[in-house]
Structure formats: C-alpha cells, structure tokens
Coordinates of C-alpha atoms in Angstrom, one line a residue:
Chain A
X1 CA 0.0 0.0 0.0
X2 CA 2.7 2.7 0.6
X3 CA 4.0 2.0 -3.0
X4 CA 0.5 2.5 -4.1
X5 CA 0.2 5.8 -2.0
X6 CA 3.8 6.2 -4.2
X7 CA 1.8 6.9 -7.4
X8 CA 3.9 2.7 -8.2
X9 CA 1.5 1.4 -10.9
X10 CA 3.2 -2.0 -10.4
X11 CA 2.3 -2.0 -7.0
X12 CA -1.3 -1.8 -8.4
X13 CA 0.0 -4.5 -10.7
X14 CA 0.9 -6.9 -7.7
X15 CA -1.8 -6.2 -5.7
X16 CA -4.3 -7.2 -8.3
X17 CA -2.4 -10.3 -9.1
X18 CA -3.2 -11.1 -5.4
X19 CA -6.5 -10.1 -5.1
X20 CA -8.1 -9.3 -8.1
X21 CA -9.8 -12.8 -8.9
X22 CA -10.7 -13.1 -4.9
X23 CA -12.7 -9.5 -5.5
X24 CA -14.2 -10.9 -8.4
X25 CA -15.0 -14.4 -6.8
X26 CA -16.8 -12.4 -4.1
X27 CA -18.8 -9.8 -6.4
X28 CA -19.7 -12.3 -8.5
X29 CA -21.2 -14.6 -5.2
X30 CA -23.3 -11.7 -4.8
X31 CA -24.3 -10.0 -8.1
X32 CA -24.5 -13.8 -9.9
X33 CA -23.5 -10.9 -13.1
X34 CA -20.1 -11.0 -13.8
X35 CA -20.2 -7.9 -16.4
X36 CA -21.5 -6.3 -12.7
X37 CA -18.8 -7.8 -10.9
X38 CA -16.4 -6.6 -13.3
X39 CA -17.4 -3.3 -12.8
X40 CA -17.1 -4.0 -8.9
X41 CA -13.6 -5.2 -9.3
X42 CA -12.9 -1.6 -11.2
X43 CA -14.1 0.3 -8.5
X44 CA -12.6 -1.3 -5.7
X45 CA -9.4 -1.0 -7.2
X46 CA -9.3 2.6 -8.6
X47 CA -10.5 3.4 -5.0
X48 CA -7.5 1.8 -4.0
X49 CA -5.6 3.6 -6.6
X50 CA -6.9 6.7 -5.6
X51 CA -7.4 6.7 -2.1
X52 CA -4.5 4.3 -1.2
X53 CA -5.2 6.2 2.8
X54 CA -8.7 5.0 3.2
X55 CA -6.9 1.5 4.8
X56 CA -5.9 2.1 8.1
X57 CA -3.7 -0.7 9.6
X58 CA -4.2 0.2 12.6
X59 CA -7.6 -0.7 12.0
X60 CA -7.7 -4.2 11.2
X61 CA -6.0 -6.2 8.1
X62 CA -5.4 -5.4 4.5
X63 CA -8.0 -8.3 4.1
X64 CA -10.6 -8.2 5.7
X65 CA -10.8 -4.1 4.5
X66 CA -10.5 -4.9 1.5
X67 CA -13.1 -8.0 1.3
X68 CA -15.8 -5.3 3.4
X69 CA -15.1 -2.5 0.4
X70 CA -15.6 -5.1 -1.6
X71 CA -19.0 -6.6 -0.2
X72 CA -20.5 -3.3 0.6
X73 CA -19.7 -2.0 -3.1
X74 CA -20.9 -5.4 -4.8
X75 CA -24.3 -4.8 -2.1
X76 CA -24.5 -1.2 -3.3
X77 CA -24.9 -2.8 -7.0
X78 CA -27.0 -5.6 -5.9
X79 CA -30.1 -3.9 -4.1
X80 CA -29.6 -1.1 -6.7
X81 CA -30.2 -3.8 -9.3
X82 CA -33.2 -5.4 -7.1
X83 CA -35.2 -2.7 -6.8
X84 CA -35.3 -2.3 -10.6
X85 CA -34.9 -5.6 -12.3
X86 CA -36.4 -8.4 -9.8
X87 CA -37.3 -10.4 -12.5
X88 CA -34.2 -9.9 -14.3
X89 CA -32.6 -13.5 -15.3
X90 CA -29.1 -14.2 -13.4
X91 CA -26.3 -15.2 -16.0
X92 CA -24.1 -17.1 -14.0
X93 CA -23.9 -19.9 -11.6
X94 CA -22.0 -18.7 -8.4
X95 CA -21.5 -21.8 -7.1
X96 CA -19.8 -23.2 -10.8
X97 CA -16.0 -22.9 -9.4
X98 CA -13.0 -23.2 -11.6
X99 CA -10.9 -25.6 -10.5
X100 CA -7.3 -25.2 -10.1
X101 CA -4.8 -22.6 -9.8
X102 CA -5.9 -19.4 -10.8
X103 CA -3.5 -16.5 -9.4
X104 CA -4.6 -15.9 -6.2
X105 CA -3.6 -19.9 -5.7
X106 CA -0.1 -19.3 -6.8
X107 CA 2.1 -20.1 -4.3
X108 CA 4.3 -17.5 -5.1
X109 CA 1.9 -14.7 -4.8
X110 CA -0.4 -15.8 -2.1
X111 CA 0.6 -18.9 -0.3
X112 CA -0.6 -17.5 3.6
X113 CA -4.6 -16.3 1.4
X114 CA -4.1 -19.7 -0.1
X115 CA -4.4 -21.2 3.1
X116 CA -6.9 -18.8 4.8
X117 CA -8.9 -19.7 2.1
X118 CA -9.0 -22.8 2.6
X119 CA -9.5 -22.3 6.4
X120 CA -12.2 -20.6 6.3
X121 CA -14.5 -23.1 3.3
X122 CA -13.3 -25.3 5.6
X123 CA -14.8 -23.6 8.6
X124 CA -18.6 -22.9 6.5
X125 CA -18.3 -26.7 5.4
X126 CA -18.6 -27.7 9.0
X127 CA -21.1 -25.4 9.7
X128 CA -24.8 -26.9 10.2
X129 CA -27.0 -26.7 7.3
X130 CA -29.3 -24.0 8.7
X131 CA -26.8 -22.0 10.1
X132 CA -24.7 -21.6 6.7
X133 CA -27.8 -20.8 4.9
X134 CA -28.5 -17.5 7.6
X135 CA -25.2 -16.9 7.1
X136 CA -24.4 -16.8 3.5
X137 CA -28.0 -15.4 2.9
X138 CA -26.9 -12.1 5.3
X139 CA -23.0 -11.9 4.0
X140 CA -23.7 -12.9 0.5
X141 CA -27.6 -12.2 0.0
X142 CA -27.3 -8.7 2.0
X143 CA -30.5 -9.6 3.5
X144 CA -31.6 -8.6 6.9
X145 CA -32.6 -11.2 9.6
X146 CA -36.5 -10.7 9.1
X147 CA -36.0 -10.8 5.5
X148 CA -34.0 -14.3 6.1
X149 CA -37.0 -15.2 8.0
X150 CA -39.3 -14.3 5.2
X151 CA -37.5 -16.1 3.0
X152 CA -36.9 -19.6 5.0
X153 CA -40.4 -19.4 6.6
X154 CA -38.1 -19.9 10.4
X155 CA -39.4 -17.6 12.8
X156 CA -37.1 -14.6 13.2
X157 CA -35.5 -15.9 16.7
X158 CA -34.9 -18.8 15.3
X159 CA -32.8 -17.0 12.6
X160 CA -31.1 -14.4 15.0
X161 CA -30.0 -17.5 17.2
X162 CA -29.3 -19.7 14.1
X163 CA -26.7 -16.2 13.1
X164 CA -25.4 -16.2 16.6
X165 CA -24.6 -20.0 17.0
X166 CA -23.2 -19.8 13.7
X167 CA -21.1 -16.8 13.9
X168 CA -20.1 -18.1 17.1
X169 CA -18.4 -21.6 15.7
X170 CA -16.8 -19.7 12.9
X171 CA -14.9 -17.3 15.8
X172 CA -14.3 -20.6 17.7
X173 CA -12.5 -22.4 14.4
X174 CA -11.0 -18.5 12.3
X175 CA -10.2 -17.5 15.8
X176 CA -6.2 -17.7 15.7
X177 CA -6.2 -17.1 11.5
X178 CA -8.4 -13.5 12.4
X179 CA -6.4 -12.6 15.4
X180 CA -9.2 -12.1 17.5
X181 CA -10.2 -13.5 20.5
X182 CA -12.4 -17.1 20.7
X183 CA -15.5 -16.1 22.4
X184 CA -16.6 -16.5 25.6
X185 CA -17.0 -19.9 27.0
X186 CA -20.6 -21.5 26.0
X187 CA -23.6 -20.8 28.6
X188 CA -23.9 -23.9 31.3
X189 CA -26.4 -26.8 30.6
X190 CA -29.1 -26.0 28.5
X191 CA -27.4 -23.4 26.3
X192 CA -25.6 -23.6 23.4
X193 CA -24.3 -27.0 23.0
X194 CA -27.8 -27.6 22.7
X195 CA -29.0 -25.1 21.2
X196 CA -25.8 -26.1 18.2
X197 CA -27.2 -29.5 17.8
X198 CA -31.1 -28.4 17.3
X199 CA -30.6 -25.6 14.9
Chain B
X1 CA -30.4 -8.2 27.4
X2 CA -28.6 -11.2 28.4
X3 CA -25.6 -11.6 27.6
X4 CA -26.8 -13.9 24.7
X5 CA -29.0 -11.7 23.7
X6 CA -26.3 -9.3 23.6
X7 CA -23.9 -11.5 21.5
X8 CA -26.6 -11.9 18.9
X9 CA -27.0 -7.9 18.3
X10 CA -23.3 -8.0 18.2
X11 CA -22.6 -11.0 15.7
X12 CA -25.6 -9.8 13.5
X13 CA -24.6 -6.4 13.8
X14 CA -21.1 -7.5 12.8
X15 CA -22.7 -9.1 9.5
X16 CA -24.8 -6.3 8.7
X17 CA -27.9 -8.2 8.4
X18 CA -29.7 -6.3 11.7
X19 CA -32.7 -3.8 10.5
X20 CA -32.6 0.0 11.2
X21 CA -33.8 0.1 14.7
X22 CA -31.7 -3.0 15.6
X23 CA -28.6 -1.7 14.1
X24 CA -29.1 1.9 16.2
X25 CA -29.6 -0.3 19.4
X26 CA -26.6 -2.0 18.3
X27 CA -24.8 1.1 17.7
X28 CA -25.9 2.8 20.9
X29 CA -24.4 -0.1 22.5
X30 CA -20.8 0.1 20.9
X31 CA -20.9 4.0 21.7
X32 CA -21.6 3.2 25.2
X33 CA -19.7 -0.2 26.4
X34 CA -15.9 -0.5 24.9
X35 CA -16.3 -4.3 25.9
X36 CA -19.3 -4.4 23.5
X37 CA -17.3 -2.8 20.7
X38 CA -14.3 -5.1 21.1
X39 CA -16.8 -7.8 20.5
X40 CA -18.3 -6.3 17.7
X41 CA -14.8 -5.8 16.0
X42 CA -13.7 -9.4 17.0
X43 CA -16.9 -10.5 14.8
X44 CA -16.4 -8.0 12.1
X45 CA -12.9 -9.5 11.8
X46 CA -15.1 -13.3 11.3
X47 CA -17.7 -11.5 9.2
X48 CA -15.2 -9.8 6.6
X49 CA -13.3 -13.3 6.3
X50 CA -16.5 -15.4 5.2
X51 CA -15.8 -13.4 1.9
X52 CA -13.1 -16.2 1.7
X53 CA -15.9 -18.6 1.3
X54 CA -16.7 -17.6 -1.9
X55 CA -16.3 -20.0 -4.9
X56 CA -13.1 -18.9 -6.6
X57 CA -13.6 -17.9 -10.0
X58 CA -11.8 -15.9 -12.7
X59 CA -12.7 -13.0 -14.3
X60 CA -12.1 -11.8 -18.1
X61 CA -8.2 -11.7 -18.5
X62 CA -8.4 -8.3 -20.3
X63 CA -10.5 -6.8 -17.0
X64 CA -6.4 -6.6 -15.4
X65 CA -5.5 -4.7 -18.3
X66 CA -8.8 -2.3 -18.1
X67 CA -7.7 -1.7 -14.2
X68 CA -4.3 -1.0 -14.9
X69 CA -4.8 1.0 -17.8
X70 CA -7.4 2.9 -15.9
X71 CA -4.4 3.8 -13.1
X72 CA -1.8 4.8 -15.9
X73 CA -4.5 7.4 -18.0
X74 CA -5.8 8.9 -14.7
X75 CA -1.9 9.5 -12.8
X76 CA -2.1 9.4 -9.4
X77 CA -3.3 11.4 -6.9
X78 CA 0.0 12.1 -5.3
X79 CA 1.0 13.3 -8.5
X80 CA -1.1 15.9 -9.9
X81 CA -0.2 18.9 -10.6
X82 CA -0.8 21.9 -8.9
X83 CA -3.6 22.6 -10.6
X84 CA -4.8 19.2 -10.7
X85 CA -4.7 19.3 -6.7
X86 CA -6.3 22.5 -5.8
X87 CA -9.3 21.7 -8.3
X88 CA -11.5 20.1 -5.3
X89 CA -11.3 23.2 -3.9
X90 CA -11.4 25.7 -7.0
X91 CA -14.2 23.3 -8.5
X92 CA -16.5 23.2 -5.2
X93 CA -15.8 27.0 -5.2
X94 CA -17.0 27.5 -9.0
X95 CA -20.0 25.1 -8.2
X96 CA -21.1 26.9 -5.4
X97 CA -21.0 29.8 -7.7
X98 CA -22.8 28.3 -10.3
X99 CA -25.7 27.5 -8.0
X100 CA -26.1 30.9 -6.7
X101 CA -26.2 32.0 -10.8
X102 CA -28.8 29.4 -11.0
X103 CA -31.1 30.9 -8.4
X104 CA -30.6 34.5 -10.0
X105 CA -31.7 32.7 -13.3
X106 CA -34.8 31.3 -11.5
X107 CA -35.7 34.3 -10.5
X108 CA -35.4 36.0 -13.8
X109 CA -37.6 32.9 -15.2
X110 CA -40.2 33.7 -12.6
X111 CA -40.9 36.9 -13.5
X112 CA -40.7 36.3 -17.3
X113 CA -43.0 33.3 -16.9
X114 CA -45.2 35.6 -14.3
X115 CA -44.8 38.4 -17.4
X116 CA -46.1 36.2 -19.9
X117 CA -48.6 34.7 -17.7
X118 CA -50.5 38.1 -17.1
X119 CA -50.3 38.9 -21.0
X120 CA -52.4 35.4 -21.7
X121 CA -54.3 35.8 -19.3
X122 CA -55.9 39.0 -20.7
X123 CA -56.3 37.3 -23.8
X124 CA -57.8 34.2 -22.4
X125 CA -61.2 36.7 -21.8
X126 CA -61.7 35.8 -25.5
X127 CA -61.7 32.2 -24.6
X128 CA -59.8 31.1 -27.5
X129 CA -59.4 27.3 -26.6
X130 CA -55.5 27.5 -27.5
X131 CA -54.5 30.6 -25.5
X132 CA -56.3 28.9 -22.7
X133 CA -54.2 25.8 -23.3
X134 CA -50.9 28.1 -23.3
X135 CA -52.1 29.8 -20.3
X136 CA -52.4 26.4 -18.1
X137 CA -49.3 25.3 -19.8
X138 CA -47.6 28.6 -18.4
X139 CA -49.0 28.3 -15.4
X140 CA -47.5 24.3 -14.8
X141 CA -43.8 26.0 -15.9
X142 CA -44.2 28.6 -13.4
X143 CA -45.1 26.2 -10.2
X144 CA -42.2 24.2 -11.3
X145 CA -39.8 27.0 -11.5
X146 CA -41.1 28.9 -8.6
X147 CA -41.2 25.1 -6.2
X148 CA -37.3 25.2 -7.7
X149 CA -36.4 28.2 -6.8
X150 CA -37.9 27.9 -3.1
X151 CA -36.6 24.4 -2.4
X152 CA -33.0 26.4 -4.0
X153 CA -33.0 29.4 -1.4
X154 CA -34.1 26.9 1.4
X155 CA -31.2 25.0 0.9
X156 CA -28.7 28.5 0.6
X157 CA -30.0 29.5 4.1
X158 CA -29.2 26.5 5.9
X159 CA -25.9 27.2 7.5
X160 CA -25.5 23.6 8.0
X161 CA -26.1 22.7 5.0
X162 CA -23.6 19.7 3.9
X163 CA -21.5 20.5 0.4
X164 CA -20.5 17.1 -1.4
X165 CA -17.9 16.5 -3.9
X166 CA -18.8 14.2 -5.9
X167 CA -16.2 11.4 -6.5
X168 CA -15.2 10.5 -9.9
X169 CA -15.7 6.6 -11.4
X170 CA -14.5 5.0 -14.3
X171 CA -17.6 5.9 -16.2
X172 CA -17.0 10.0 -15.5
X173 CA -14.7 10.5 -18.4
X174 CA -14.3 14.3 -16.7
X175 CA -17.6 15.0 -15.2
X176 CA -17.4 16.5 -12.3
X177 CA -20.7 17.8 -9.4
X178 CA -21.2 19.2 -6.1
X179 CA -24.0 18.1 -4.0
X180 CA -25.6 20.4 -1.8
X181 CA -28.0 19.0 1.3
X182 CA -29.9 20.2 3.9
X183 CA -31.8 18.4 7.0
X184 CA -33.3 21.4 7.3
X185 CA -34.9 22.0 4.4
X186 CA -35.1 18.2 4.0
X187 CA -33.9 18.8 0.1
X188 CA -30.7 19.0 -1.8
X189 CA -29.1 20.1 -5.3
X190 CA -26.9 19.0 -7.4
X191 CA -24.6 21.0 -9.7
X192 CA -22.7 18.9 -12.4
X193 CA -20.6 19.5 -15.1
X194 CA -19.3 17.8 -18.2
X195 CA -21.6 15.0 -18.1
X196 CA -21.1 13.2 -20.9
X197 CA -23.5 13.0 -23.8
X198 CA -25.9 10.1 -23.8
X199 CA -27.6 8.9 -26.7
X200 CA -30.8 10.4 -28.1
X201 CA -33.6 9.1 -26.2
X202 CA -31.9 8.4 -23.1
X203 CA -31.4 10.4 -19.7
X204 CA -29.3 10.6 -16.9
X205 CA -31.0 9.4 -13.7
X206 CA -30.2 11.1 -9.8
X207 CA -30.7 8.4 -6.9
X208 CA -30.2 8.6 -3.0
X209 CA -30.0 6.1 -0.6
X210 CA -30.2 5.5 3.1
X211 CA -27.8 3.6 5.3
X212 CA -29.4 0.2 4.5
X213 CA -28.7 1.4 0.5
X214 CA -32.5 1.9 0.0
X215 CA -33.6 4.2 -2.2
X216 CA -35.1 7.1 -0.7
X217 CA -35.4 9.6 -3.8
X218 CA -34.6 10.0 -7.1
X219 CA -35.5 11.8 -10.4
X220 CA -34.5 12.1 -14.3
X221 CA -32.8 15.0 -15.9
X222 CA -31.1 16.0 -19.1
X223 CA -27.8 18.0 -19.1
X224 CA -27.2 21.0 -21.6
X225 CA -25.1 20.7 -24.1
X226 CA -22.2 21.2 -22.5
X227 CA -23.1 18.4 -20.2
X228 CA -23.9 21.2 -17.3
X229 CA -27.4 20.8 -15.1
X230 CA -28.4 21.7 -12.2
X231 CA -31.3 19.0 -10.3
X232 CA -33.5 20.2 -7.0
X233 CA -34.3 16.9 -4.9
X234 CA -37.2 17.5 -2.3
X235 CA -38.5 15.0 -0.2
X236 CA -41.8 15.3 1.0
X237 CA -40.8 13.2 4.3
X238 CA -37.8 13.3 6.7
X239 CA -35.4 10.9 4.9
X240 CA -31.7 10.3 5.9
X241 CA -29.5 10.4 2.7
X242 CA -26.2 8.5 2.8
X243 CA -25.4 8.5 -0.6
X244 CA -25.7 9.8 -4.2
X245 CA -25.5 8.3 -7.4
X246 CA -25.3 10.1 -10.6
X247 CA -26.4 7.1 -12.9
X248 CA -26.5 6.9 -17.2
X249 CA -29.5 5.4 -18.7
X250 CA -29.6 3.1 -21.5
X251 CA -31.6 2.9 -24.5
X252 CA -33.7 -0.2 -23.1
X253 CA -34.4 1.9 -20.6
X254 CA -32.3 -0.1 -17.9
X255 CA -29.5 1.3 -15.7
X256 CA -25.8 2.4 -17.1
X257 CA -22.9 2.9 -15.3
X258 CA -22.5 5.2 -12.0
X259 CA -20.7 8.2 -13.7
X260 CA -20.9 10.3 -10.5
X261 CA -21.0 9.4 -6.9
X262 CA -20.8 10.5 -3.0
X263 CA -21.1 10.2 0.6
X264 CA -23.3 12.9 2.4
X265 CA -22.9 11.1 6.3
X266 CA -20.9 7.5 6.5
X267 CA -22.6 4.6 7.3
X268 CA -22.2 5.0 11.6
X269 CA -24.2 8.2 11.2
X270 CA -20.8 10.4 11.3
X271 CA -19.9 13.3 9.0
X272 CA -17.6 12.8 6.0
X273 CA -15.1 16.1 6.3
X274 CA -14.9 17.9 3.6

C-alpha cells in the first residue's frame, strides 16, 4: 500500500495479481453478473488507486478491509439492481467454481490467502445446514434477519439464534487465523451445546 | 439483554444483516460499552473473512488490463499537478458559484414566466381554446420553477447545509458535481458539469439512498449541451441520505454505469469532512 500511495502502478500491478480474482470471486457470489462484478472489481481498485489512505492498519487487516469494500460496493450494485430488475434473469452460476490454480492460488503470490482460504470453506463446510444458509443469505444475500426469516419461513428468533450459534463456531474455528479472541465460554447446561445440535 | 442476547445484536450487527432500529440499538451499544465494541470488532474481523468462502472464480483476462490501464490514463493522486490538486477546492468554489447564478436565473424565469402569464391571461377573456391551453401550460412552468427556486433558497439559508464533492468513477470521463443537502430543508441540489453526452432518447437518472442502500429519492434530468445541469431533490418526508449516485441510462431503458457518486454522512451516522 505505501508504493501504491507512491503513485507505483506496479504495485497496483501486484496487488491485483493477489486479489483481483478473490474480489471478483466475491462480487460475482453476490451479483451472480459477472459484467456487474467486473465493474465491482474496477471500482474497488481505482478506490484503491486513488485513495490508497482509506486502509488504516491500525484498524484491522489489509484483508478483511479490502473483502468489506468489496461486499458493501458489490451490495450497493446488488439492491440497486433489485429494486429495478427483480425479475431480471441471473447469467451465472456462483456456485460453478474453476478448479485449479488461478493467481490468487499461486504459491508465489499468495501462499498464507491460499491457506486462509482454505480455512475458512473449511470452517462454513462444518457449519450446520441451517446455520450456513442465515449466514451466506446475510453476507452474500445482504438480507436482513427478518428478510432471512421471510424467505426460510423460520421464525425470526430462530434466525437471530441460528446467526449467533453460527457466527459463534466460525470465531471458535478462524479464531487464531483473524487474530481475534475465541469467544466466551458456551452458557452452562441447556445453552448452546444444545442449542448447536437443534438448529 | 442477556448476555446472549447481547452477543446476537453484536454478531448480526457485525454481519450487517440487523434492521434500522436493531442496528441503532446496536450502535448505541458500541458507543456506550468498549467491551461491547471489542466484540463487535472481534466478529467484524469473522464476518469480513466469510468473503473467503466464496467460490473462486476468474474473471475476463483483459478486466487486469482495463484496471491497470485505468491507473496509468488517470496518474495518481500524489501526482497531480498543482492545478490538478487544488481543483476540489477551485471546483467546489466554481460550483457553489454556479448555484447561486442558478437561483438568479430562476428568478429571472419567474418573473418572465409571471410576465407572460398576465399577457395570456388577458387574452384568455376571449376564450380562445388555444391561448387557454398556453395559459395552463404557463401556469404548470411557473409552479415548477417557482417550487425550484424555493426548495433552491431553502437550501442556501441553511448554515448547516452539507456540500458534497462528488467522487469520480470510471464511467466519468471528466464529469465533475457538487451536492448540496440540507436536513433542514429536507432537500438538496446538485450542480454537475461535463456530463457526458448520452444517446438520443436516453437520460441521466439522480438516486439517494439510506444507510441500508435503500432508495429514498430520485429523479430524471437531461444536461445541456455542454453536459452542465443543475437538479433540485425535495423530499416530502424526513429521509436520511447516505449516498448519491449520478447514474446513465440506456436505451432499453435499464440502468448504465454510475458516472458520479458521494457520501453525504458514512454509514455509523458520522460526517464525512470535507
């Protein structure tokens, strides 16, 4: 980033190499459009061009700002495009992933993402069902929990617990990779363990 | 709130997926409680990382090239020239100016249209079906400009009024706007320049949106030749803009690229200096 805020094109360059397929992976989870998710990955990274100050280290990891510009922009797009085209046909299969090593799984230009990445599919695989689906429907979907509601037909405190319980197991397992703190121990008998196994 | 209870505003918070009043509770709470916003921050740390979840796909080989090639034509902030650096502030100044020669135009319309208005009218005593036609016709222009030029000198007088640079995109091609709001008058303009010229047919369209991105107003308008218009927004309820898109239309009538955009307050309800 401080050859970025340089004016370094080929810092651009490298930083795109690293992240510009994750960007478009995560756009294009959320618009299901990649000519929209192109245009995503264009504004996130002129922002970056541009604004190369807006990350603040001291505010968390390149990362994880990058992947929330990234969502919020891509969310922007997304209920933009709702509110106009609901009935508008989606041209691309999300879940359809290309196998193999694209660039951010070269080793030589993102081996420690690599393995995050891995960590953390890992960490959704073992998720129950039902708590993947609140989850991915409120990261990826940008839908609030009554809207999850609506849309499962689960009463609404059965989604906010389904988001904590899941949220919760994905700070237990992406714990030491995030460099936050697991959370508090589960409640005594009767709480979450289970509360985990029923939903 | 128990302390589950408490953990669920946090995590949801953390994932964005709470609903207005639940996310100001939520925000109350991280003002107010630093161990509450460490655990907010812990989750926001989990919630950005799920992006890591998503299926790894590749986009268009020539979209690096459009990225890159976007960085080398504009130059980079850092090194602009003089000119290129002060222009915020010389541009916000010549849009501000431009405003206030708008509402001295609007004020020369109103009494032109009010001119006009009086002349028909005396004419419409004959009750010539036509003249009576040009008459209501006159009349409609002169509400319109008149509401304009209220909403316009509502917004002047607000000494808190918020004035918004609008941020370039790779659709601008040189456009460049100023947005004006104000809570009090519950209304805003915008001043833009350079717009570029859209096909025959099609028109530029003016959106903004809340904190959840909802769309709160919006309207149509077509620049002069020069690509220069200025567009009054009203609400006629208390709305909370967040942000502004200045957005192309296409000939199908669908949406084109955001060619102008801005933040009026950031998404925790704070001001965005300017």
């Amino acid at each position: 980033m401080a050859a970025i805020a340089r004016g370094e094109v080929e810092a651009l360059e490298r930083l795109y190499d690293r992240y510009g397929a994750l960007v478009y992976s995560v756009s294009l989870r959320i618009l299901h459009d990649h000519h929209l998710a192109e245009d995503v990955v264009q504004e996130v990274f002129h922002r970056l061009w541009r604004q190369p100050t807006s990350f603040d280290p001291a505010r968390g990891r390149f990362i994880s700002w990058m992947m929330s510009v990234t969502r919020n922009r891509a969310l922007d797009e997304l209920r933009r495009r709702n509110r106009r085209f609901r009935s508008e046909e989606r041209d691309e299969d999300p879940e359809r992933e290309v196998p193999g090593n694209d660039r951010f799984d070269n080793p030589e230009v993102g081996l420690v993402l690599v393995e995050l990445r891995v960590v953390v599919r890992g960490a959704l695989a073992r998720l129950p069902a039902a708590q993947r689906e609140v989850i991915e429907l409120a990261y990826f979907g940008g839908l609030t929990q009554q809207e999850i509601a609506e849309r499962t037909g689960d009463p609404l405190g059965t989604v906010k617990t389904r988001v904590r319980l899941g949220m919760r197991r994905l700070r237990l397992a992406l714990a030491g990779y995030a460099d936050v703190a697991p959370p508090a121990p589960d409640a005594p008998a009767g709480g979450d363990a289970q509360e985990m196994g029923r939903l | 709130m128990t302390p589950d209870e408490r953990e669920a505003l946090l995590a949801a918070y953390a994932l964005g997926t709470l609903s207005e009043p639940d996310t100001r509770d939520a925000e109350r709470l991280v003002r107010a409680d630093a161990s509450a916003a460490a655990e907010w921050r812990a989750y926001r740390e989990i919630a950005d990382l799920i992006a890591l979840g998503a299926p790894q796909r590749l986009p268009d080989p020539s979209l690096r090239d459009r990225v890159l090639s976007a960085a080398r034509r504009r130059g980079h902030p850092w090194r602009r020239t003089w000119r290129e650096r002060y222009l915020p502030a010389s541009g916000m100044a010549a849009a501000l100016a431009v405003v206030t020669l708008w509402a001295v135009k609007l004020q020369s319309d109103v009494g032109h249209l009010q001119r006009q208005t009086r002349d028909l009218t005396a004419v419409v005593a004959q009750r010539d079906p036509a003249t009576v036609r040009d008459v209501n016709s006159l009349g409609l222009q002169l509400e319109s400009v008149r509401r304009d030029q209220q909403t316009l000198i509502a917004v002047q007088a607000d000494p808190k009024v918020r004035k918004v640079v609008l941020e370039e995109t790779p659709a601008s091609h040189g456009a460049a706007g100023l947005y004006l709001w104000s809570e009090q008058a519950n209304a805003g303009v915008a001043s833009l320049h350079g717009l570029p010229q859209l096909p025959l047919g099609q028109q530029y369209k003016v959106w903004l949106e809340d904190r959840l991105s909802r769309l709160i107003l919006d309207s149509t308008f077509l620049p002069d030749e020069q690509g220069n218009v200025q567009v009054v927004l009203e609400a006629n309820r208390v709305v909370e803009p967040v942000r502004i898109y200045i957005v192309a239309g296409t000939a199908d009538g669908k949406d084109g690229p955001v060619v102008l955009q801005g933040t009026i307050w950031r998404d925790d309800g704070t001001k965005v200096p300017h």
